[in-house]
Short mmCIF file of C-alpha atoms in Angstrom, two decimals:
data_model
loop_
_atom_site.label_atom_id
_atom_site.label_comp_id
_atom_site.label_asym_id
_atom_site.label_seq_id
_atom_site.Cartn_x
_atom_site.Cartn_y
_atom_site.Cartn_z
CA MET A 712 -99.38 -103.37 -63.17
CA LEU A 713 -100.16 -100.67 -65.48
CA SER A 714 -97.45 -99.81 -67.93
CA TRP A 715 -97.18 -96.71 -70.22
CA SER A 716 -95.63 -97.00 -73.85
CA PRO A 717 -93.18 -94.60 -74.74
CA LEU A 718 -95.52 -92.56 -76.78
CA ALA A 719 -98.04 -92.21 -74.26
CA ASN A 720 -95.39 -91.02 -71.81
CA PHE A 721 -94.53 -88.42 -74.28
CA PHE A 722 -98.17 -87.13 -74.76
CA TRP A 723 -98.58 -86.80 -70.92
CA ASP A 724 -95.52 -85.15 -70.01
CA LEU A 725 -96.61 -82.44 -73.05
CA GLN A 726 -100.18 -82.18 -71.64
CA CYS A 727 -99.08 -81.24 -68.18
CA LYS A 728 -96.54 -78.67 -69.38
CA ILE A 729 -99.24 -76.77 -71.46
CA TYR A 730 -101.63 -76.97 -68.26
CA VAL A 731 -98.84 -75.45 -66.25
CA LEU A 732 -97.93 -72.87 -68.54
CA LEU A 733 -101.48 -71.94 -69.06
CA PHE A 734 -102.42 -71.45 -65.48
CA SER A 735 -98.88 -69.65 -64.81
CA SER A 736 -100.18 -67.19 -67.71
CA VAL A 737 -103.63 -66.65 -66.07
CA SER A 738 -102.07 -66.04 -62.60
CA ILE A 739 -99.85 -63.34 -63.93
CA TYR A 740 -102.55 -61.64 -65.67
CA VAL A 741 -104.75 -61.78 -62.67
CA LEU A 742 -101.97 -60.34 -60.49
CA GLY A 743 -100.86 -57.44 -63.10
CA PHE A 744 -104.63 -56.66 -63.16
CA PHE A 745 -105.15 -56.00 -59.39
CA ILE A 746 -101.62 -54.12 -59.37
CA CYS A 747 -103.11 -51.95 -61.68
CA VAL A 748 -106.11 -51.33 -60.28
CA PHE A 749 -104.24 -50.44 -56.87
CA PHE A 750 -101.92 -47.86 -58.50
CA PHE A 751 -104.87 -46.47 -60.35
CA HIS A 752 -106.79 -45.73 -57.05
CA PHE A 753 -103.31 -44.81 -55.37
CA TYR A 754 -102.40 -42.00 -57.86
CA ALA A 755 -106.24 -40.76 -58.19
CA GLY A 756 -106.29 -40.72 -54.34
CA VAL A 757 -102.89 -38.69 -54.31
CA CYS A 758 -104.13 -36.19 -56.82
CA SER A 759 -107.42 -35.52 -55.39
CA ALA A 760 -106.50 -35.92 -51.88
CA LEU A 761 -108.22 -33.85 -49.34
CA LYS A 762 -105.99 -31.92 -46.83
CA LEU A 763 -107.28 -30.47 -43.50
CA THR A 764 -104.99 -28.18 -41.39
CA VAL A 765 -105.74 -27.85 -37.77
CA PRO A 766 -104.03 -26.56 -34.54
CA SER A 767 -101.27 -29.27 -33.47
CA HIS A 768 -101.47 -28.24 -30.27
CA THR A 769 -103.97 -27.91 -27.27
CA VAL A 770 -105.98 -24.49 -27.64
CA HIS A 771 -106.24 -22.73 -24.41
CA GLY A 772 -109.15 -20.45 -24.20
CA ILE A 773 -110.36 -18.05 -21.36
CA GLU A 774 -113.83 -18.53 -19.72
CA GLY A 775 -116.41 -15.86 -20.88
CA GLN A 776 -114.27 -14.85 -24.00
CA PRO A 777 -114.86 -16.23 -27.42
CA LEU A 778 -112.66 -18.73 -29.02
CA ARG A 779 -112.07 -19.48 -32.56
CA LEU A 780 -110.83 -22.92 -33.95
CA THR A 781 -109.25 -22.33 -37.26
CA VAL A 782 -109.43 -24.91 -39.78
CA ASP A 783 -108.43 -25.01 -43.62
CA TYR A 784 -108.92 -27.55 -46.24
CA ASN A 785 -107.49 -28.01 -49.73
CA PHE A 786 -108.23 -30.59 -52.54
CA ASN A 787 -107.57 -30.78 -56.28
CA ALA A 788 -110.88 -32.76 -57.44
CA THR A 789 -113.93 -31.39 -59.27
CA ALA A 790 -116.37 -30.92 -56.50
CA SER A 791 -119.98 -30.80 -56.77
CA GLU A 792 -120.92 -30.71 -53.14
CA ILE A 793 -118.84 -30.00 -49.95
CA GLN A 794 -120.15 -31.12 -46.64
CA ILE A 795 -118.66 -30.27 -43.13
CA ILE A 796 -119.44 -31.66 -40.08
CA TRP A 797 -118.16 -30.45 -36.46
CA LEU A 798 -118.63 -32.91 -33.52
CA PHE A 799 -117.92 -32.38 -29.69
CA GLU A 800 -116.84 -34.83 -27.14
CA ARG A 801 -115.91 -35.25 -23.75
CA PRO A 802 -113.86 -37.89 -21.89
CA GLN A 803 -115.69 -41.26 -21.88
CA SER A 804 -118.72 -39.93 -23.73
CA ASN A 805 -120.04 -40.22 -27.23
CA PRO A 806 -119.68 -37.15 -29.70
CA LYS A 807 -122.43 -34.77 -29.86
CA TYR A 808 -123.34 -33.08 -33.10
CA LEU A 809 -122.87 -29.34 -33.29
CA LEU A 810 -123.65 -28.16 -36.67
CA GLY A 811 -123.02 -29.12 -40.12
CA SER A 812 -122.97 -27.53 -43.81
CA VAL A 813 -123.63 -28.54 -47.18
CA ASN A 814 -122.39 -26.02 -49.80
CA GLN A 815 -122.24 -23.28 -47.04
CA ILE A 816 -125.69 -23.86 -46.07
CA VAL A 817 -125.62 -24.47 -42.55
CA VAL A 818 -127.60 -26.73 -40.36
CA PRO A 819 -127.20 -26.11 -36.68
CA ASP A 820 -128.42 -28.26 -33.88
CA LEU A 821 -131.06 -26.47 -32.33
CA GLU A 822 -129.40 -26.75 -28.79
CA TYR A 823 -126.34 -25.14 -29.89
CA GLN A 824 -127.46 -22.93 -32.64
CA HIS A 825 -126.72 -19.54 -30.78
CA LYS A 826 -123.45 -21.03 -29.52
CA PHE A 827 -121.39 -22.17 -32.45
CA THR A 828 -120.67 -20.61 -35.71
CA LEU A 829 -119.39 -21.63 -38.85
CA ILE A 830 -116.76 -19.46 -40.51
CA PRO A 831 -116.69 -19.73 -44.41
CA PRO A 832 -115.20 -20.10 -46.89
CA ASN A 833 -113.11 -22.40 -44.68
CA ALA A 834 -114.20 -24.87 -42.05
CA SER A 835 -113.20 -22.67 -38.83
CA LEU A 836 -115.62 -22.75 -35.83
CA MET A 837 -116.43 -19.80 -33.51
CA ILE A 838 -117.36 -20.58 -29.74
CA ASN A 839 -118.97 -17.74 -28.05
CA PRO A 840 -119.02 -17.53 -25.15
CA LEU A 841 -116.45 -20.12 -23.93
CA HIS A 842 -117.26 -21.84 -20.70
CA ILE A 843 -115.61 -24.65 -18.60
CA SER A 844 -117.92 -27.12 -19.99
CA ASP A 845 -116.83 -26.55 -23.38
CA GLU A 846 -113.46 -28.22 -22.66
CA GLY A 847 -112.98 -31.20 -24.60
CA ASN A 848 -112.19 -32.72 -27.96
CA TYR A 849 -113.68 -30.82 -31.14
CA ILE A 850 -113.96 -33.16 -34.44
CA VAL A 851 -114.10 -31.55 -37.74
CA LYS A 852 -115.07 -33.73 -40.79
CA VAL A 853 -115.16 -32.58 -44.70
CA ASN A 854 -116.58 -34.70 -47.34
CA ILE A 855 -115.99 -33.82 -51.10
CA ARG A 856 -118.27 -35.36 -53.74
CA GLY A 857 -117.12 -35.16 -57.27
CA ASN A 858 -116.29 -38.13 -59.56
CA GLY A 859 -116.06 -39.91 -56.36
CA THR A 860 -116.15 -39.07 -52.68
CA ILE A 861 -113.19 -37.97 -50.65
CA ALA A 862 -113.07 -37.20 -46.91
CA ALA A 863 -110.88 -36.32 -44.05
CA SER A 864 -111.45 -35.45 -40.13
CA GLN A 865 -109.15 -34.04 -37.65
CA LYS A 866 -109.49 -33.74 -33.80
CA ILE A 867 -108.76 -30.45 -31.79
CA GLN A 868 -108.18 -30.38 -28.21
CA VAL A 869 -109.68 -27.36 -26.17
CA ALA A 870 -108.86 -26.49 -22.59
CA VAL A 871 -110.66 -23.73 -20.69
CA ASP A 872 -109.08 -21.76 -18.07
CA GLU A 873 -110.25 -18.84 -15.79
CA PRO A 874 -107.58 -16.15 -15.04
CA VAL A 875 -105.92 -16.32 -11.76
CA THR A 876 -106.36 -13.38 -9.14
CA LYS A 877 -103.81 -11.79 -7.03
CA PRO A 878 -102.64 -14.20 -4.35
CA ILE A 879 -102.26 -13.63 -0.70
CA VAL A 880 -99.39 -14.93 1.49
CA HIS A 881 -100.01 -15.79 5.23
CA THR A 882 -97.06 -16.16 7.58
CA GLU A 883 -97.15 -18.29 10.46
CA PRO A 884 -96.28 -17.29 13.12
CA SER A 885 -96.96 -13.60 12.36
CA SER A 886 -94.98 -12.28 15.53
CA GLY A 887 -91.65 -13.46 14.41
CA VAL A 888 -89.38 -16.33 15.36
CA VAL A 889 -86.04 -16.90 16.88
CA GLU A 890 -83.36 -18.26 14.54
CA TYR A 891 -82.37 -22.01 15.25
CA VAL A 892 -85.19 -22.15 17.52
CA GLY A 893 -88.55 -21.72 15.37
CA ASN A 894 -90.04 -22.38 12.09
CA ILE A 895 -91.67 -20.22 9.50
CA THR A 896 -94.59 -21.27 7.47
CA LEU A 897 -95.73 -19.33 4.35
CA LYS A 898 -98.96 -20.12 2.66
CA CYS A 899 -100.08 -18.88 -0.64
CA THR A 900 -103.92 -18.46 -1.56
CA VAL A 901 -105.72 -17.36 -4.63
CA GLY A 902 -109.28 -16.59 -5.04
CA LYS A 903 -109.90 -17.73 -8.67
CA GLY A 904 -107.93 -19.36 -11.24
CA THR A 905 -107.79 -22.99 -12.83
CA ARG A 906 -104.71 -25.15 -13.36
CA VAL A 907 -102.74 -22.69 -10.92
CA VAL A 908 -98.95 -23.12 -10.77
CA TYR A 909 -97.26 -21.70 -7.79
CA GLN A 910 -93.69 -20.44 -8.05
CA TRP A 911 -91.79 -18.85 -4.49
CA MET A 912 -89.74 -15.84 -4.90
CA LYS A 913 -87.04 -14.54 -2.74
CA ASN A 914 -85.70 -11.17 -3.55
CA GLY A 915 -87.06 -11.26 -6.85
CA LYS A 916 -85.46 -14.66 -7.89
CA PRO A 917 -87.07 -18.13 -7.92
CA LEU A 918 -86.69 -20.22 -4.78
CA HIS A 919 -85.85 -23.67 -5.07
CA ALA A 920 -85.89 -26.59 -2.52
CA GLY A 921 -82.88 -26.42 -0.15
CA PRO A 922 -81.58 -27.80 3.07
CA ASN A 923 -84.03 -25.78 5.17
CA TYR A 924 -86.71 -25.10 2.44
CA ASN A 925 -89.56 -27.49 1.95
CA PHE A 926 -92.61 -27.30 -0.34
CA SER A 927 -95.86 -28.82 -0.25
CA SER A 928 -96.96 -31.16 -3.17
CA ASN A 929 -98.48 -28.11 -5.07
CA ASN A 930 -95.96 -25.63 -4.14
CA ALA A 931 -98.67 -23.53 -2.52
CA THR A 932 -96.94 -23.89 1.01
CA LEU A 933 -93.23 -22.93 1.75
CA LEU A 934 -91.84 -24.47 5.25
CA ILE A 935 -88.43 -22.79 6.63
CA VAL A 936 -86.98 -25.36 9.18
CA PRO A 937 -85.04 -23.99 11.19
CA VAL A 938 -85.10 -20.22 10.37
CA VAL A 939 -81.62 -18.85 10.46
CA LYS A 940 -80.40 -15.06 9.92
CA GLU A 941 -79.73 -15.88 6.07
CA ASP A 942 -83.48 -16.56 5.66
CA ILE A 943 -84.13 -12.69 6.02
CA GLY A 944 -85.44 -11.31 2.77
CA ASN A 945 -88.67 -10.56 0.44
CA TYR A 946 -90.70 -13.24 -0.09
CA SER A 947 -93.68 -13.26 -2.65
CA CYS A 948 -95.74 -15.98 -4.43
CA LEU A 949 -96.22 -16.06 -8.11
CA VAL A 950 -99.35 -17.86 -9.61
CA SER A 951 -99.99 -18.51 -13.07
CA ASN A 952 -101.95 -20.54 -15.47
CA PRO A 953 -101.82 -20.93 -19.38
CA VAL A 954 -103.77 -17.54 -19.85
CA SER A 955 -102.61 -15.63 -16.98
CA ALA A 956 -100.15 -14.58 -13.90
CA MET A 957 -100.14 -12.54 -10.86
CA GLU A 958 -97.61 -12.07 -8.16
CA SER A 959 -98.58 -11.44 -4.28
CA GLU A 960 -97.38 -8.37 -2.03
CA ILE A 961 -93.85 -8.83 -0.69
CA ILE A 962 -93.50 -10.01 2.69
CA ALA A 963 -90.77 -10.13 4.99
CA PRO A 964 -90.66 -12.52 7.97
CA THR A 965 -89.49 -11.21 11.14
CA ILE A 966 -86.27 -13.23 12.43
CA TYR A 967 -84.64 -12.52 15.69
CA TYR A 968 -81.02 -13.00 15.77
CA GLY A 969 -77.61 -11.89 17.15
CA PRO A 970 -75.70 -10.19 18.55
CA TYR A 971 -72.83 -10.78 15.75
CA GLY A 972 -69.58 -8.95 14.78
CA LEU A 973 -69.18 -7.02 18.01
CA ARG A 974 -66.58 -4.39 18.02
CA VAL A 975 -65.39 -1.07 19.56
CA LYS A 976 -64.28 2.19 17.54
CA SER A 977 -62.91 5.36 18.61
CA ASP A 978 -62.61 8.69 17.02
CA LYS A 979 -59.09 9.64 18.20
CA GLY A 980 -56.30 7.67 19.39
CA LEU A 981 -54.00 4.82 17.93
CA ASN A 982 -55.59 1.48 17.66
CA ILE A 983 -53.61 -1.48 17.78
CA GLY A 984 -55.46 -4.74 18.25
CA ALA A 985 -57.36 -4.44 21.43
CA VAL A 986 -55.30 -1.58 22.55
CA PHE A 987 -55.92 2.19 22.39
CA THR A 988 -53.17 4.78 22.86
CA VAL A 989 -54.61 8.50 23.44
CA ASP A 990 -52.51 11.54 24.44
CA MET A 991 -52.97 13.35 27.79
CA GLY A 992 -55.79 16.06 27.68
CA GLU A 993 -57.61 14.14 24.76
CA VAL A 994 -61.33 13.47 24.91
CA VAL A 995 -61.98 10.19 23.31
CA LEU A 996 -65.48 8.93 22.19
CA PHE A 997 -65.85 5.09 22.17
CA ASP A 998 -68.51 3.37 20.08
CA CYS A 999 -69.60 -0.25 20.43
CA SER A 1000 -71.75 -1.87 17.75
CA ALA A 1001 -73.15 -5.52 16.79
CA ASP A 1002 -75.31 -6.80 14.21
CA SER A 1003 -78.65 -7.74 15.91
CA ASN A 1004 -82.51 -7.88 15.65
CA PRO A 1005 -83.80 -6.41 17.81
CA PRO A 1006 -81.18 -3.92 18.43
CA ASN A 1007 -78.70 -4.76 21.47
CA THR A 1008 -78.51 -3.22 24.82
CA TYR A 1009 -74.76 -2.06 25.54
CA SER A 1010 -72.98 -1.55 28.95
CA TRP A 1011 -69.51 -0.43 29.60
CA ILE A 1012 -67.68 -2.06 32.26
CA GLN A 1013 -64.45 -0.81 33.91
CA ARG A 1014 -61.92 -3.16 35.43
CA ALA A 1015 -59.48 -2.21 38.25
CA ASP A 1016 -57.94 -3.99 41.20
CA ASN A 1017 -59.50 -7.35 40.25
CA THR A 1018 -62.89 -5.65 40.21
CA THR A 1019 -65.44 -4.73 37.75
CA HIS A 1020 -68.33 -1.84 37.67
CA VAL A 1021 -70.45 -0.66 35.09
CA VAL A 1022 -69.46 2.77 34.23
CA LYS A 1023 -72.12 3.75 31.69
CA TYR A 1024 -74.92 2.17 29.54
CA GLY A 1025 -75.36 2.83 25.90
CA PRO A 1026 -73.47 2.47 22.66
CA HIS A 1027 -71.10 5.43 23.42
CA LEU A 1028 -68.39 6.16 26.00
CA GLU A 1029 -66.49 9.15 26.84
CA VAL A 1030 -62.95 8.99 28.00
CA VAL A 1031 -61.48 12.23 29.49
CA SER A 1032 -57.71 11.03 29.66
CA ASP A 1033 -56.50 13.98 31.86
CA LYS A 1034 -59.15 12.82 34.47
CA VAL A 1035 -58.46 9.25 34.78
CA ALA A 1036 -56.53 8.08 37.94
CA GLN A 1037 -54.25 5.32 35.93
CA LYS A 1038 -52.60 5.45 32.91
CA THR A 1039 -53.75 2.33 31.81
CA ILE A 1040 -57.23 1.35 32.10
CA ASP A 1041 -59.10 -1.96 31.24
CA TYR A 1042 -62.95 -1.64 29.64
CA MET A 1043 -65.18 -4.12 28.26
CA CYS A 1044 -68.31 -3.55 26.05
CA ARG A 1045 -71.25 -6.05 26.43
CA ALA A 1046 -74.02 -6.44 24.01
CA PHE A 1047 -77.42 -8.32 24.81
CA ASN A 1048 -80.10 -9.25 22.82
CA ASN A 1049 -83.39 -9.40 25.01
CA VAL A 1050 -85.33 -11.47 22.66
CA THR A 1051 -82.73 -14.13 21.50
CA GLY A 1052 -81.00 -14.14 25.22
CA LYS A 1053 -77.59 -14.08 23.45
CA ARG A 1054 -74.91 -11.74 24.48
CA ASP A 1055 -71.17 -10.82 23.43
CA GLU A 1056 -68.45 -8.76 25.15
CA THR A 1057 -65.27 -7.36 23.83
CA HIS A 1058 -62.48 -6.20 26.04
CA PHE A 1059 -60.10 -3.29 25.16
CA THR A 1060 -57.30 -1.41 26.89
CA VAL A 1061 -56.82 2.47 27.02
CA ILE A 1062 -53.25 3.89 27.68
CA VAL A 1063 -52.74 7.53 28.34
CA THR A 1064 -49.29 8.80 27.51
CA SER A 1065 -47.85 12.11 27.63
CA VAL A 1066 -46.53 12.41 23.92
CA GLY A 1067 -48.70 15.04 23.26
CA LEU A 1068 -47.18 17.34 25.63
CA GLU A 1069 -43.84 16.49 24.58
CA LYS A 1070 -44.84 17.34 21.18
CA LEU A 1071 -46.26 20.64 22.27
CA ALA A 1072 -42.95 21.51 24.18
CA GLN A 1073 -40.83 20.38 21.00
CA LYS A 1074 -42.93 22.60 19.08
CA GLY A 1075 -42.50 25.41 21.32
CA LYS A 1076 -38.60 25.05 21.16
CA SER A 1077 -39.03 24.90 17.54
CA LEU A 1078 -40.97 28.17 17.57
CA SER A 1079 -38.22 29.73 20.01
CA SER A 1080 -35.20 29.05 17.73
CA LEU A 1081 -36.95 30.30 14.82
CA ALA A 1082 -38.03 33.37 16.60
CA VAL A 1083 -34.52 34.14 17.56
CA ILE A 1084 -33.14 33.49 13.91
CA THR A 1085 -35.68 35.69 12.56
CA GLY A 1086 -34.90 38.43 15.03
CA ILE A 1087 -31.23 38.45 14.38
CA SER A 1088 -31.69 38.20 10.65
CA LEU A 1089 -33.88 41.63 10.86
CA PHE A 1090 -31.66 43.12 13.27
CA LEU A 1091 -28.63 42.81 10.74
CA ILE A 1092 -30.92 43.62 7.68
CA LEU A 1093 -31.89 47.05 10.00
CA ALA A 1094 -28.52 47.92 10.87
CA MET A 1095 -27.01 47.60 7.42
CA THR A 1096 -29.97 49.75 6.09
CA PHE A 1097 -29.22 52.49 8.78
CA LEU A 1098 -25.45 52.20 8.14
CA PHE A 1099 -25.89 52.55 4.30
CA ILE A 1100 -28.24 55.67 4.78
CA TRP A 1101 -25.70 57.29 7.44
CA LYS A 1102 -23.08 56.89 4.85
CA ARG A 1103 -25.19 58.07 2.02
CA TYR A 1104 -26.45 61.52 3.84
CA GLN A 1105 -23.01 62.22 5.70
CA PRO A 1106 -20.20 62.09 3.17
CA HIS A 1107 -18.33 65.04 4.33
CA LYS A 1108 -17.18 63.25 7.55
CA VAL A 1109 -15.53 60.42 5.38
CA ILE A 1110 -14.05 63.11 3.21
CA GLN A 1111 -12.62 65.11 5.97
CA LYS A 1112 -11.26 62.02 7.62
CA LYS A 1113 -9.45 61.10 4.24
CA LEU A 1114 -7.99 64.40 3.78
CA GLN A 1115 -6.63 64.89 7.19
CA SER A 1116 -4.74 61.62 6.76
CA ARG A 1117 -3.14 62.64 3.53
CA PRO A 1118 0.38 64.43 3.65
CA GLU A 1119 0.62 68.43 3.39
CA ALA A 1120 2.19 68.33 0.06
CA ASP A 1121 -0.74 66.51 -1.71
CA TYR A 1122 -2.93 69.18 -0.18
CA ARG A 1123 -0.83 71.86 -1.54
CA LYS A 1124 -0.81 70.54 -5.19
CA ALA A 1125 -4.42 70.01 -5.03
CA GLN A 1126 -4.65 73.55 -4.11
CA ALA A 1127 -2.35 74.64 -6.91
CA PHE A 1128 -4.06 72.45 -9.31
CA SER A 1129 -7.53 74.04 -8.76
CA GLY A 1130 -6.16 77.63 -9.37
CA HIS A 1131 -7.94 79.37 -6.54
CA GLU A 1132 -6.14 80.71 -3.47
CA SER A 1133 -9.16 79.80 -1.14
CA ALA A 1134 -9.50 75.92 -0.56
CA LEU A 1135 -12.99 76.73 0.41
CA ASP A 1136 -13.87 77.51 -3.01
CA ASP A 1137 -12.38 74.39 -4.41
CA PHE A 1138 -14.22 71.93 -1.93
CA GLY A 1139 -16.09 69.32 -3.96
CA ILE A 1140 -15.56 66.17 -5.85
CA TYR A 1141 -13.78 66.39 -9.47
CA GLU A 1142 -13.87 63.78 -12.14
CA PHE A 1143 -11.16 63.37 -14.55
CA VAL A 1144 -12.03 61.23 -17.68
CA ALA A 1145 -9.21 60.31 -20.21
CA ILE A 1146 -10.29 59.08 -23.67
CA PRO A 1147 -7.42 57.84 -25.99
CA ASP A 1148 -7.22 59.38 -29.42
CA LEU A 1149 -5.21 57.38 -31.86
CA ALA A 1150 -4.93 60.31 -34.43
CA ASN A 1151 -4.02 63.32 -32.00
CA GLY A 1152 -3.10 61.57 -28.83
CA SER A 1153 -5.20 61.69 -25.64
CA ARG A 1154 -7.95 64.13 -24.95
CA VAL A 1155 -8.78 65.10 -21.54
CA SER A 1156 -12.39 66.01 -20.79
CA SER A 1157 -14.00 67.89 -18.07
CA GLN A 1158 -10.64 69.86 -16.95
CA SER A 1159 -7.43 70.59 -18.37
CA VAL A 1160 -4.40 68.87 -17.01
CA PRO A 1161 -1.01 70.63 -17.08
CA ALA A 1162 1.36 69.12 -19.36
CA SER A 1163 4.05 68.61 -16.25
CA ASP A 1164 1.35 66.31 -14.86
CA PHE A 1165 0.70 64.48 -18.06
CA VAL A 1166 2.89 61.40 -18.77
CA PRO A 1167 3.21 60.65 -22.58
CA GLY A 1168 2.34 57.24 -23.55
CA GLN A 1169 0.01 56.40 -20.59
CA ASP A 1170 -3.49 55.19 -21.58
CA MET A 1171 -6.07 56.74 -19.17
CA LEU A 1172 -8.66 54.38 -19.74
CA SER A 1173 -10.61 55.04 -16.19
CA THR A 1174 -12.31 57.79 -14.43
CA VAL A 1175 -10.09 59.32 -11.76
CA TYR A 1176 -11.63 61.04 -8.93
CA GLU A 1177 -9.92 63.57 -6.60
CA VAL A 1178 -11.46 65.26 -3.31
CA ILE A 1179 -10.44 68.61 -2.24
CA GLN A 1180 -11.51 69.68 1.26
CA HIS A 1181 -11.45 72.84 2.81
CA ILE A 1182 -8.77 73.48 5.43
CA PRO A 1183 -9.47 75.77 8.33
CA GLU A 1184 -7.49 78.95 8.06
CA GLN A 1185 -6.07 78.53 11.62
CA LEU A 1186 -4.24 75.33 10.58
CA GLN A 1187 -2.80 77.45 7.77
CA GLN A 1188 -1.34 79.94 9.77
CA ASP A 1189 0.02 77.42 12.12
CA HIS A 1190 1.71 75.92 9.23
CA GLN A 1191 3.14 78.97 7.72
CA LEU A 1192 4.80 79.84 11.65
#
C-alpha cells in the first residue's frame, strides 16, 4: 500500500486548491463575458428597435370600393436602406408577394401592379378596387439596414362585405288566421349582402323569443304558435352586416278574434248594473258593442211570458217608453263573429217609471204658487201706489174732514187770527217757525203772533202747521140763528 509523507500530502493539497481557484476564476470571467455581450445586444436592440403600428382589429371593406391599410413605422437607428414588403395569404395557402420597395422605389408583382399601391412615406397599402377574393390576411415586413439590420412584421386581417339590400317579408298564410287555432310564419329574404344578421321588430322594438315566438337558426324566419289577439301589431325585419343595414316594410298579420267585452250603454235613463230606469215619455237609444275582428253582427232579443223573439238587428235599439205595454221589459243583446264562430250575450232590464210626470206636476204646482204670490205682491204695490197718488192730488177732502171734526171755537179763533172777515180768503196752509234768540228773546218768522197767544219761556224749536178751511155761508147763518 502506497503511503504519502506529510510533506507530500501538503503539496498535493496546495496543488489541488490552486487548480480549483484557477478554474473558478476562468468560469467567472467567461460567464461575465457572455453577460456583457447579452446586455450590449439588448440595449442596442432597445435603442434602435423598429416599431410597426397597424390596426388591431379586423378591417371591413366594401366590395367595389377602395380600402386603405394604414401602417406606420418608427426607429432610432441610422438607416442606409429601408425595405418594405407586402404579402397576402388566404387560409390554408402560402403567402403571395404583392409588392416591395427599397428606399421608396416600388417593385410590384406584375399580376397585381394595378391593384395594390404603396403610400409613402409610411408603409400603408391601398387596395383598389376591393373584391370578395381580396379577403384574407395581409402581412407587412419592414427591414432597416444601418450598422446592423433590424426587422419587424405585422399581420392585418381584412374582411370584404357586400352591402345588404332592402329585405322583403312574406306571411304564411296571407289570408289571416283565427286565434288559438292557426299559426303564422314570417319569412325575411334579402337580395344581396354578406354576413347578414336578422333581427325581427314589433311596433318598433326588438322581438325576442317567447312562449309563442320561435326563430330559425339564423333568425330569418319567425313562427308564431299559436296566434292570439296580443300578437296583433306591426312587424318588420331588420337586416345588417358590418358595412350596412336595411329594414323591411311594415307588415300587420291578419288575426281574427272576439267578441270580447260585450256591453250595453244608453244615452238616457239611470243605469244601475244591468237595470236601466227611464221616465214615461222618454225615447231611449241603447248601443251594444264588443271588441272583435271582423266586426260582430248584433241582434236584440226581448223576453216576455217565458218566450223570446228578436225585435231588431244591428248595434242600436230605440225604446219609446210610452208605447211599451209593460212597465218592466227584459232585453238581451247578442254579438256573433262569423269567422271565429264565437258569440257573447248580455242581459239587461228596462223599468219605465212615472217619476217624470210627477216632477212635471210638482213643477206646475210650484209655478202656480209662485204666480199667486207674485200677483198678490203686484196688487199690493199697485194699490199702495194708487192710494199715494190719490192722497197726493186730493188734499182738500182730507182737510175738510179734519175741520168739520174740530170745535167751533177753534174755527172762530182761526178766523180772528187771520184778520179777514171772509174765511174763503183765509183758506190754505200756514207755516209758523219759531227760532230762539238768546239775546232778544224769540223771533217768529213768516207771521206775527199776538202777544196774548205767546207763552213766555216756551222754546219753539219746531214748525207748527195750521189749516184754515172756508165754511159755507149757510152754516154761518145757521149758527148765528
